[in-house]
Short mmCIF file of C-alpha atoms in Angstrom, two decimals:
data_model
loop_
_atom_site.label_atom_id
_atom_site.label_comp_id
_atom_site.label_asym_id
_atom_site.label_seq_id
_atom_site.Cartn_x
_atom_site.Cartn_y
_atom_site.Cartn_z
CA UNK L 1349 28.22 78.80 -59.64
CA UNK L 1350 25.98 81.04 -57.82
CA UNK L 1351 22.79 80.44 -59.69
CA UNK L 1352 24.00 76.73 -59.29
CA UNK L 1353 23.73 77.51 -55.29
CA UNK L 1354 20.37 79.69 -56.15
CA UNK L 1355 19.00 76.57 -57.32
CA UNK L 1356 19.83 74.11 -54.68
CA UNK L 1357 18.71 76.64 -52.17
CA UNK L 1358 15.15 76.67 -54.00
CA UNK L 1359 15.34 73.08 -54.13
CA UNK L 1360 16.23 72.92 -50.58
CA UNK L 1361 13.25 75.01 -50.01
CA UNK L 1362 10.52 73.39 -51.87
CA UNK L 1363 12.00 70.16 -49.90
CA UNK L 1364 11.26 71.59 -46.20
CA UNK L 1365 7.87 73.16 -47.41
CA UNK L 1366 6.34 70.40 -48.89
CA UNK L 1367 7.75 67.98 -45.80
CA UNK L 1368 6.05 70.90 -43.26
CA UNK L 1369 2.95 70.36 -45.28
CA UNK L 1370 2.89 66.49 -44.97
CA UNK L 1371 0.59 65.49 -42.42
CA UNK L 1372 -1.69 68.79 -42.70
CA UNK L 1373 -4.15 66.60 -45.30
CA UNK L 1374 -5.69 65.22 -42.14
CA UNK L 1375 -5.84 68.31 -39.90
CA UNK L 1376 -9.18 70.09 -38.90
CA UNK L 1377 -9.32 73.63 -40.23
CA UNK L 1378 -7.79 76.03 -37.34
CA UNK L 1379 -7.48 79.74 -36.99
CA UNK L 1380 -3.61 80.18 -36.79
CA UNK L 1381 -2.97 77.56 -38.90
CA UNK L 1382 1.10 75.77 -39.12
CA UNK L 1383 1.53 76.04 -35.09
CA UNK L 1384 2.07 72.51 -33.43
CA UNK L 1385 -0.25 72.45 -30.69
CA UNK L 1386 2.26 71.89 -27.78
CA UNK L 1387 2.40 72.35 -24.00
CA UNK L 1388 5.81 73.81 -24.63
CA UNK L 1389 3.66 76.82 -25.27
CA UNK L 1390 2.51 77.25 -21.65
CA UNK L 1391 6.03 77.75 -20.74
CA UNK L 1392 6.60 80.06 -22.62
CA UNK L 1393 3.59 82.07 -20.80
CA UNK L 1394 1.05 81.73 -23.56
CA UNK L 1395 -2.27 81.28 -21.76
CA UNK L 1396 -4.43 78.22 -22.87
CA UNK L 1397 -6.86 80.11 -24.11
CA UNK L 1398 -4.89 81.48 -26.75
CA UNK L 1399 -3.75 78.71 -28.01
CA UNK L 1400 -4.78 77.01 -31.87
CA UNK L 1401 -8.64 76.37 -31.65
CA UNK L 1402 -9.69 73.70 -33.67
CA UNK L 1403 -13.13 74.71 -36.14
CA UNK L 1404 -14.79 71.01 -36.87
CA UNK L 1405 -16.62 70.91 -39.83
CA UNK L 1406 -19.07 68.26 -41.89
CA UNK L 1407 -16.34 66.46 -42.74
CA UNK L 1408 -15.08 63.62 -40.73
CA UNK L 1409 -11.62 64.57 -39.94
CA UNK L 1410 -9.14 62.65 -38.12
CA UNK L 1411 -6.86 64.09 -35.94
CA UNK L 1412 -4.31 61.11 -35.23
CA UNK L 1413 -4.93 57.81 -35.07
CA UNK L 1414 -7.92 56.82 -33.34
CA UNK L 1415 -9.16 60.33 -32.75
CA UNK L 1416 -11.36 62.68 -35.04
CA UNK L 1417 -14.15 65.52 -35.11
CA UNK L 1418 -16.82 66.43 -36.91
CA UNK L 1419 -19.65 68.51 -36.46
CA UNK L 1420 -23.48 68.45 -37.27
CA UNK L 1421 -25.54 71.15 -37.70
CA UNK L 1422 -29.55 70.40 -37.87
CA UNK L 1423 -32.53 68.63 -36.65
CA UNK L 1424 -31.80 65.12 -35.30
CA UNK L 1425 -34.97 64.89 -33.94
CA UNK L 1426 -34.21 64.87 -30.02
CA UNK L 1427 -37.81 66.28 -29.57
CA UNK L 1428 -39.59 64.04 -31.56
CA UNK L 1429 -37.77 60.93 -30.02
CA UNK L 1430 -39.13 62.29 -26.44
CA UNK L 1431 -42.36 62.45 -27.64
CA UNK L 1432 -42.89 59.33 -28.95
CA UNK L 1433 -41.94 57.80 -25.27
CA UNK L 1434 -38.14 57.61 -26.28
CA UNK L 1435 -36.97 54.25 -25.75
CA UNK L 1436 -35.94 51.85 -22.89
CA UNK L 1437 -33.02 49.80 -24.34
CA UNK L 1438 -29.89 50.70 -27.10
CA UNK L 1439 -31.77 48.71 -29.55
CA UNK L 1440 -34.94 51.10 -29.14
CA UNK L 1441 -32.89 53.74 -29.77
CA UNK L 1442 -31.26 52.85 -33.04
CA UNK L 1443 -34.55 51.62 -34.13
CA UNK L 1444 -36.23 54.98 -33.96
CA UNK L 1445 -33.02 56.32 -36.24
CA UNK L 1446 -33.43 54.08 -38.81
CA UNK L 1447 -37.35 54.60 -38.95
CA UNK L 1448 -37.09 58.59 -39.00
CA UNK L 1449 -33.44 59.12 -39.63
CA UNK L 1450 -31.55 56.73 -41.97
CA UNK L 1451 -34.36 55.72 -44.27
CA UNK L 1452 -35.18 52.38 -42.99
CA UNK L 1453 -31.64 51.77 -43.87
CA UNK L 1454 -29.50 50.61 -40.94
CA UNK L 1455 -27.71 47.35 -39.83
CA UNK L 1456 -25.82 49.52 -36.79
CA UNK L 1457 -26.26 49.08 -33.23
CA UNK L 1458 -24.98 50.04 -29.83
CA UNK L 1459 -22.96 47.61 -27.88
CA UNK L 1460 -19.89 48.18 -24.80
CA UNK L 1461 -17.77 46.95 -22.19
CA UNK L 1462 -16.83 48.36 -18.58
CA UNK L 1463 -14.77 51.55 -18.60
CA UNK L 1464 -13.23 53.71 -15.97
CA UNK L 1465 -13.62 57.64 -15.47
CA UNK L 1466 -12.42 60.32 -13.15
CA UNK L 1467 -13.87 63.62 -13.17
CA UNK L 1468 -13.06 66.54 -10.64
CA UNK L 1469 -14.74 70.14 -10.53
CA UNK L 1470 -12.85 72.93 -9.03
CA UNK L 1471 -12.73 77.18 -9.34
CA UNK L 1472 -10.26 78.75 -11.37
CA UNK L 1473 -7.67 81.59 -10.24
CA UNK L 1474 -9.65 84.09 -12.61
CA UNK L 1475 -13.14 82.47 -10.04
CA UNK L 1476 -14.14 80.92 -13.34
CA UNK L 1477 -15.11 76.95 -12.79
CA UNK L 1478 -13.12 74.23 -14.78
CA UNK L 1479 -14.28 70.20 -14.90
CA UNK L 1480 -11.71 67.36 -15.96
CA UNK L 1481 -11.93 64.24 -16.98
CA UNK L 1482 -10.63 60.94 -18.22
CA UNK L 1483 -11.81 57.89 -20.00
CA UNK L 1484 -10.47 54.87 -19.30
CA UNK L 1485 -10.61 51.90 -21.48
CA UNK L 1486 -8.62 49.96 -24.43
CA UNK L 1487 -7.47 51.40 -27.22
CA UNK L 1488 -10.66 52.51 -29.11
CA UNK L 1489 -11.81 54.94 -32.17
CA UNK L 1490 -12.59 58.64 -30.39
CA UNK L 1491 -14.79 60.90 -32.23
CA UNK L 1492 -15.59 64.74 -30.82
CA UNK L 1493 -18.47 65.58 -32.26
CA UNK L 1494 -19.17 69.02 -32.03
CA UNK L 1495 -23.32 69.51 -31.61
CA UNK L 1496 -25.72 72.79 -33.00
CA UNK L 1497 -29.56 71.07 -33.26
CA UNK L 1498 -32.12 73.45 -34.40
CA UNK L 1499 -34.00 73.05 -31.08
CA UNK L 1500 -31.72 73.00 -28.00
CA UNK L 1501 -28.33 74.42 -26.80
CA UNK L 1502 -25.10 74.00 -28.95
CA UNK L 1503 -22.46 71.22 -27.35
CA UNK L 1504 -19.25 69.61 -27.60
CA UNK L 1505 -19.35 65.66 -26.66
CA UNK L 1506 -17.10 62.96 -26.71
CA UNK L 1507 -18.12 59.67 -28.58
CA UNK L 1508 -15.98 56.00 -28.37
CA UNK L 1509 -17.34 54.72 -31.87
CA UNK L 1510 -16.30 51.34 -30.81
CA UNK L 1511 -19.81 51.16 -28.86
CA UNK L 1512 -21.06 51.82 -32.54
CA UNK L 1513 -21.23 48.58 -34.39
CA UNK L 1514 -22.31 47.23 -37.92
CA UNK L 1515 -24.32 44.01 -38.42
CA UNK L 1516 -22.92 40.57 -39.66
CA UNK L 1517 -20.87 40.56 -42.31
CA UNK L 1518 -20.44 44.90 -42.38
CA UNK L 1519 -18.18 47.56 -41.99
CA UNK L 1520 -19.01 50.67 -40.31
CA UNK L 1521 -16.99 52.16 -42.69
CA UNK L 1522 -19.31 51.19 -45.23
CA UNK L 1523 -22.05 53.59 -44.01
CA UNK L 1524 -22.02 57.18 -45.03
CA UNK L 1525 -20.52 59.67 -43.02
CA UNK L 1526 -23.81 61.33 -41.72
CA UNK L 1527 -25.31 58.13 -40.55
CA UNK L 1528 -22.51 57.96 -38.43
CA UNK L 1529 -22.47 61.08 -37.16
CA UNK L 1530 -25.79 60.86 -36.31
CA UNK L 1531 -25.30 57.58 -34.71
CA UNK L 1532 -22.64 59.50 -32.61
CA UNK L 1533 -24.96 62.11 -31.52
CA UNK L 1534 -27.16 59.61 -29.46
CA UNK L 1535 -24.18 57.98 -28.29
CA UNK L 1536 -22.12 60.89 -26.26
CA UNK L 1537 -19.93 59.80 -22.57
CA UNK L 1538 -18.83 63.28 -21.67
CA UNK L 1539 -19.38 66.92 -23.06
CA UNK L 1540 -20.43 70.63 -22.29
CA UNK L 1541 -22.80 72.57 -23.75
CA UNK L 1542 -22.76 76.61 -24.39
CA UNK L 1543 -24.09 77.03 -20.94
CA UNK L 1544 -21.45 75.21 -19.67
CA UNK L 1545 -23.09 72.31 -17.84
CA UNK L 1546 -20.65 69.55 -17.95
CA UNK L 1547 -22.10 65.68 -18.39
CA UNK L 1548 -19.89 62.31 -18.07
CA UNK L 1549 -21.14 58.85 -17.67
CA UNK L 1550 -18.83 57.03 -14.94
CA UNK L 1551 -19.25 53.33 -14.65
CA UNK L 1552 -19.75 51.29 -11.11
CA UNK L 1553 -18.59 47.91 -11.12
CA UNK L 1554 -21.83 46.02 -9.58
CA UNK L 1555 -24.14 43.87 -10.78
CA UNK L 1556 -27.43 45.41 -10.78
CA UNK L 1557 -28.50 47.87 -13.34
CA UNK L 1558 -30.69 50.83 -14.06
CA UNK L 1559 -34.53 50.14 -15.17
CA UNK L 1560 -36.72 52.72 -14.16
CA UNK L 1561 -40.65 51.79 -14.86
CA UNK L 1562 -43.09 54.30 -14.95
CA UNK L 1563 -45.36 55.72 -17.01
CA UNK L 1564 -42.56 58.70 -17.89
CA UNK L 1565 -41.07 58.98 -21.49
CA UNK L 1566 -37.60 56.34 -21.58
CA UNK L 1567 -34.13 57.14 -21.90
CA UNK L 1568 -31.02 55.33 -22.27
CA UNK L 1569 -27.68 56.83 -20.75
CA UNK L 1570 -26.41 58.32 -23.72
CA UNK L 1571 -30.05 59.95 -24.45
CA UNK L 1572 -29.63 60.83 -20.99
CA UNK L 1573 -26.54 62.43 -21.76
CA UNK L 1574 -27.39 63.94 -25.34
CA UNK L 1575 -31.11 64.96 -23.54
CA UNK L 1576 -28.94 67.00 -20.97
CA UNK L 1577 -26.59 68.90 -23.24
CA UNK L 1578 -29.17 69.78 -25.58
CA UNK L 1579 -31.79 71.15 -23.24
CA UNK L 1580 -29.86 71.94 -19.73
CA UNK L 1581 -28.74 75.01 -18.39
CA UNK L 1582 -27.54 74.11 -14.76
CA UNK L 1583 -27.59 71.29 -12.45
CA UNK L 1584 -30.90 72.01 -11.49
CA UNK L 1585 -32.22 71.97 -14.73
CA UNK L 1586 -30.30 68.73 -15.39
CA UNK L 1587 -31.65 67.03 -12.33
CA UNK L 1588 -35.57 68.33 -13.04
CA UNK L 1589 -35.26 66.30 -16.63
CA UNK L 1590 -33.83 63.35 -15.24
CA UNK L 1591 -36.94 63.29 -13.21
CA UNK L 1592 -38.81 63.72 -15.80
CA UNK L 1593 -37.88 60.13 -17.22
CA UNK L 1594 -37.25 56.65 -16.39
CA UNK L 1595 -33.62 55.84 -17.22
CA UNK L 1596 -32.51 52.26 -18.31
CA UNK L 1597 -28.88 51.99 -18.48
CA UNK L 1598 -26.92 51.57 -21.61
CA UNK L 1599 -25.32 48.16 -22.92
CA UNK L 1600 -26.96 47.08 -19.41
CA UNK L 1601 -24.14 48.72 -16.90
CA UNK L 1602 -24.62 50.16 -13.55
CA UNK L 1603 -23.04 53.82 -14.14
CA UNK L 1604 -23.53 57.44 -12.28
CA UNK L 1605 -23.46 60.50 -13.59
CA UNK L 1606 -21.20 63.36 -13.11
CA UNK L 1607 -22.60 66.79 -13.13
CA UNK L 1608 -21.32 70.54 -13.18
CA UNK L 1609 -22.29 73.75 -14.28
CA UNK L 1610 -20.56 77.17 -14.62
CA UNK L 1611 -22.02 78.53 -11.23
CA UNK L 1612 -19.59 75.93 -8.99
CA UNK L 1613 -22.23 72.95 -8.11
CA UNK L 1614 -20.87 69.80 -8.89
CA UNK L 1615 -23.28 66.38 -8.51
CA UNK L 1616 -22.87 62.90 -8.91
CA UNK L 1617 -26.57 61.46 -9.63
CA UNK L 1618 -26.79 57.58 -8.46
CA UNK L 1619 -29.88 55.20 -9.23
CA UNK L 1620 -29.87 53.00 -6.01
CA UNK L 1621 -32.99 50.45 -6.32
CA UNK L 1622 -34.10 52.72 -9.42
CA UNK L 1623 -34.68 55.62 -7.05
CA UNK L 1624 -32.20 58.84 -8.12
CA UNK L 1625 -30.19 59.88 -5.40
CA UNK L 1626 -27.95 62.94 -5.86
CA UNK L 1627 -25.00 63.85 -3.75
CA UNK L 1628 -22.74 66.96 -3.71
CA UNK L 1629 -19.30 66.27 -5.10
CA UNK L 1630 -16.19 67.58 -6.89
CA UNK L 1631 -14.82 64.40 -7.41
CA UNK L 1632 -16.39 61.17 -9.11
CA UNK L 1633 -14.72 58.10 -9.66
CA UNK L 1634 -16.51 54.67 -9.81
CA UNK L 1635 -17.76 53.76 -7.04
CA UNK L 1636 -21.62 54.64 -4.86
CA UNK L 1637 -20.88 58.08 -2.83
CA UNK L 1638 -24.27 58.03 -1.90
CA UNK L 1639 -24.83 57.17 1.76
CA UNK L 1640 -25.90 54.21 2.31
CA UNK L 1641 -25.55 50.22 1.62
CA UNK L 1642 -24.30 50.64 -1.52
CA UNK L 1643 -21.71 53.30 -0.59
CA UNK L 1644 -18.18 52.55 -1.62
CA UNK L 1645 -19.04 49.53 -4.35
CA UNK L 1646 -16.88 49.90 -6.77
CA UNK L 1647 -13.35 49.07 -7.89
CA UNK L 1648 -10.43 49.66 -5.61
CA UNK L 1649 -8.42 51.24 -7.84
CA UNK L 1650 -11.28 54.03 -8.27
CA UNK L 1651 -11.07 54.70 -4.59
CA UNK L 1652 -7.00 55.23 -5.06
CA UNK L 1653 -7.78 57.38 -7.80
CA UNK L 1654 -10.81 59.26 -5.98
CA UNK L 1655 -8.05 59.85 -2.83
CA UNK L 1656 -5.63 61.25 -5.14
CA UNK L 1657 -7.72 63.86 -6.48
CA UNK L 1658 -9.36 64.70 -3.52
CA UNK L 1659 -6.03 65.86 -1.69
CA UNK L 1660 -4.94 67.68 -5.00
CA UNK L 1661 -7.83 69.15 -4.73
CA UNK L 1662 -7.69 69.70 -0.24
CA UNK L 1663 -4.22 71.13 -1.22
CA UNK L 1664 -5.03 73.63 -4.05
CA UNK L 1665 -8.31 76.19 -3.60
CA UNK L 1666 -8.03 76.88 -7.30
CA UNK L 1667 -6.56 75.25 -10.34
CA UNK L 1668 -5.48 76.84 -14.14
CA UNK L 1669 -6.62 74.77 -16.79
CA UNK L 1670 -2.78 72.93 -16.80
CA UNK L 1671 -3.44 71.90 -13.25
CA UNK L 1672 -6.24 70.17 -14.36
CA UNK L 1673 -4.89 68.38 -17.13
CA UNK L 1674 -1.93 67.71 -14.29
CA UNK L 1675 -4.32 66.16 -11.99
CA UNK L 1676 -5.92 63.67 -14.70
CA UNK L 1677 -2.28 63.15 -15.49
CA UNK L 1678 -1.97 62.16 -11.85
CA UNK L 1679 -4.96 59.49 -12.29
CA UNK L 1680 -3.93 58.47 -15.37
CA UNK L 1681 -3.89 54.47 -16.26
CA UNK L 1682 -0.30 54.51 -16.70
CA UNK L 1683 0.05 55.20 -13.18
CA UNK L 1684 -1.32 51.89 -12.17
CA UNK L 1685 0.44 49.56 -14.56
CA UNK L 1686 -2.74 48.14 -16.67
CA UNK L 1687 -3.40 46.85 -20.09
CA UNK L 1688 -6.13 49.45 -20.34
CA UNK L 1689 -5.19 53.22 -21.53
CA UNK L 1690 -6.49 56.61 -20.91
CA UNK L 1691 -8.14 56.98 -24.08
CA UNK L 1692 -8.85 60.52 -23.87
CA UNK L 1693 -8.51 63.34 -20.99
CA UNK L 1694 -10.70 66.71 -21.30
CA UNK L 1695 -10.47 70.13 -19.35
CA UNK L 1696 -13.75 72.27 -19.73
CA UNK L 1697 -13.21 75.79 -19.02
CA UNK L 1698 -17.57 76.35 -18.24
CA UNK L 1699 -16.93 80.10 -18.70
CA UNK L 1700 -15.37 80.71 -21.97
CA UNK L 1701 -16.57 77.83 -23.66
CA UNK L 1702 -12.95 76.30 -24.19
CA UNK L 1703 -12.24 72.49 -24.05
CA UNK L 1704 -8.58 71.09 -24.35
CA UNK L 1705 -8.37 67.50 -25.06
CA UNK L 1706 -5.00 65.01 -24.55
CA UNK L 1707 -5.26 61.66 -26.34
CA UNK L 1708 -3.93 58.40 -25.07
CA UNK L 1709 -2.23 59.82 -22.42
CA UNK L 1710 -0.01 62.35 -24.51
CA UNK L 1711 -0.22 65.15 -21.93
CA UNK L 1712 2.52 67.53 -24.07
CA UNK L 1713 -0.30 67.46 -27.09
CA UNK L 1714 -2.93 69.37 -27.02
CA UNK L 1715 -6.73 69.84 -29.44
CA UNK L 1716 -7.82 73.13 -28.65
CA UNK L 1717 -11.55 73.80 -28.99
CA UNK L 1718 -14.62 75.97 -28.47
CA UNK L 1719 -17.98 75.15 -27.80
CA UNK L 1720 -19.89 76.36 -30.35
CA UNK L 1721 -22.60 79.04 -29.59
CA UNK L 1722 -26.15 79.74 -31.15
CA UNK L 1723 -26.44 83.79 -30.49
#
């Protein structure tokens, strides 16, 4: 009877172990590996920073639905596409991939609706800085990709893959893994680099556009984007390369970009009549803050959104990383009763390199990473 009981108990065993390890097939490699990454975890006085940190990998791994990483390591030719003049429209820039990247293989291209963002930069309690932000659109295929080029600083960035389309008749799940990755790299709509300079692309609802014509190399905004991460330190250094080229603006939308590094300044840059006009700012929603005509375009419900955070932000000097995440909570689009989700909300910590991510909305789940670091 009692090895009958030994046996079930085994049984019984086997049972729970093998139902712990469902799910763990599609799980990025970590470095405490079997803890669920909850916010449970803050009550019980575990700091952030301690928690699981997710290590991407080659591999394309997906985290839940609609959500994955992957990282690439290597020259994807960033330089090179500068020096040949870079290239003024989406189109442009897929082109130059499939001449000097995919083997004159393609059939991909960039394409994209209007999509809402809130970003807000404020100090720490430790006087470290921390930047937030959300993405607001429909439900859509997330990728983190996590960035070390040969030439230029290491990154994390945030990609919607949806903006990444195959031709007529394809799948982009026909194309091989790299190609897509690589696609992704010269897509980004948020990230930090190992510096800690934050970038996000916030759209302005307003008819004209971004088309810059001199005789300076061409960028689109997710060049802009990729161009910052890679080869920015600070603000400054962001804002000297944006002058350095004429920007034309992705999938043809009027956007601004958000801006923060890990000494405190915090920027929105605005292209009013193609002139760049940057404005101080810890808070950037989607509308003009540039003075002017054009100040306040934008939706309403970006204004509501802007107010919110600015008296979290009148009413707290400092913020922990859970603050943050509580304030894009705060801003979130189930707050304002909309089709449209948060797709993905992001707390940079710009001094020790760690990023938490929320998907969909799911404040109580957490992805843990680190920015990755070239020595």
């Amino acid at each position: 009877m009692k090895k009958q009981i030994s046996h079930l108990i085994m049984l019984l065993f086997v049972v729970i172990m093998l139902a712990v390890g469902c799910g763990k097939t599609e799980s990025a490699q970590t470095e405490k590996e079997g803890k669920d990454l909850q916010s449970e975890q803050e009550n019980a006085g575990e700091k952030m920073e301690d928690m699981d940190i997710i290590t991407p990998t080659s591999e394309i791994v997906s985290l839940e639905d609609g959500f994955s990483v992957v990282k690439y390591s290597g020259d994807y030719k960033l330089t090179e596409f500068l020096e040949r003049g870079g290239a003024s429209s989406d189109s442009e820039v897929m082109g130059f991939l499939t001449e000097h990247l995919f083997s004159g293989v393609s059939g991909l291209g960039y394409s994209g609706d209007v999509f809402g963002c809130s970003t807000l930069s404020v100090k720490s309690p430790e006087g470290n800085y921390l930047f937030g932000r959300n993405f607001d659109w429909n439900e859509c295929e997330a990728w983190i990709v996590s960035s070390e080029p040969e030439e230029g600083y290491a990154s994390l960035s945030t990609v919607n893959m949806d903006f990444i389309n195959a031709g007529a008749g394809m799948d982009l799940e026909q194309f091989p893994d790299q190609m897509k990755t690589i696609a992704a790299l010269y897509a980004p709509l948020d990230g930090m680099n190992e510096k800690g300079l934050c970038v996000s692309v916030n759209m302005i609802q307003d008819s004209a556009t971004i088309e810059q014509d001199t005789d300076k190399p061409d960028i689109t905004t997710t060049t802009a984007v990729r161009l910052l991460l890679d080869q920015a330190a600070d603000v400054e250094e962001a804002l000297n390369l944006l002058k350095q080229c004429d920007l034309h603006a992705s999938m043809g939308m009027m956007v601004h970009l958000a801006l923060a590094d890990a000494g405190g300044r915090s920027v929105v840059v605005e292209y009013i009549g193609n002139e760049m006009v940057v404005t101080d700012t810890p808070v950037v929603t989607n509308f003009y803050l540039a003075p002017g005509e054009k100040n306040g375009i934008g939706t309403k419900q970006s204004h509501a959104r802007y107010e919110i955070l600015t008296e979290r932000l009148e009413k707290n000097e400092t913020m922990a990383m859970q603050d943050v995440r509580d304030a894009l909570d705060s801003v979130s689009k189930d707050n304002f009763g909309e089709y449209e989700s948060t797709e993905w909300s992001i707390v940079f910590n710009q001094d020790s390199g760690v990023v938490q991510y929320y998907h969909r909305e799911n404040y109580g789940k957490v992805y843990s990473f680190q920015v990755p670091t070239k020595g």
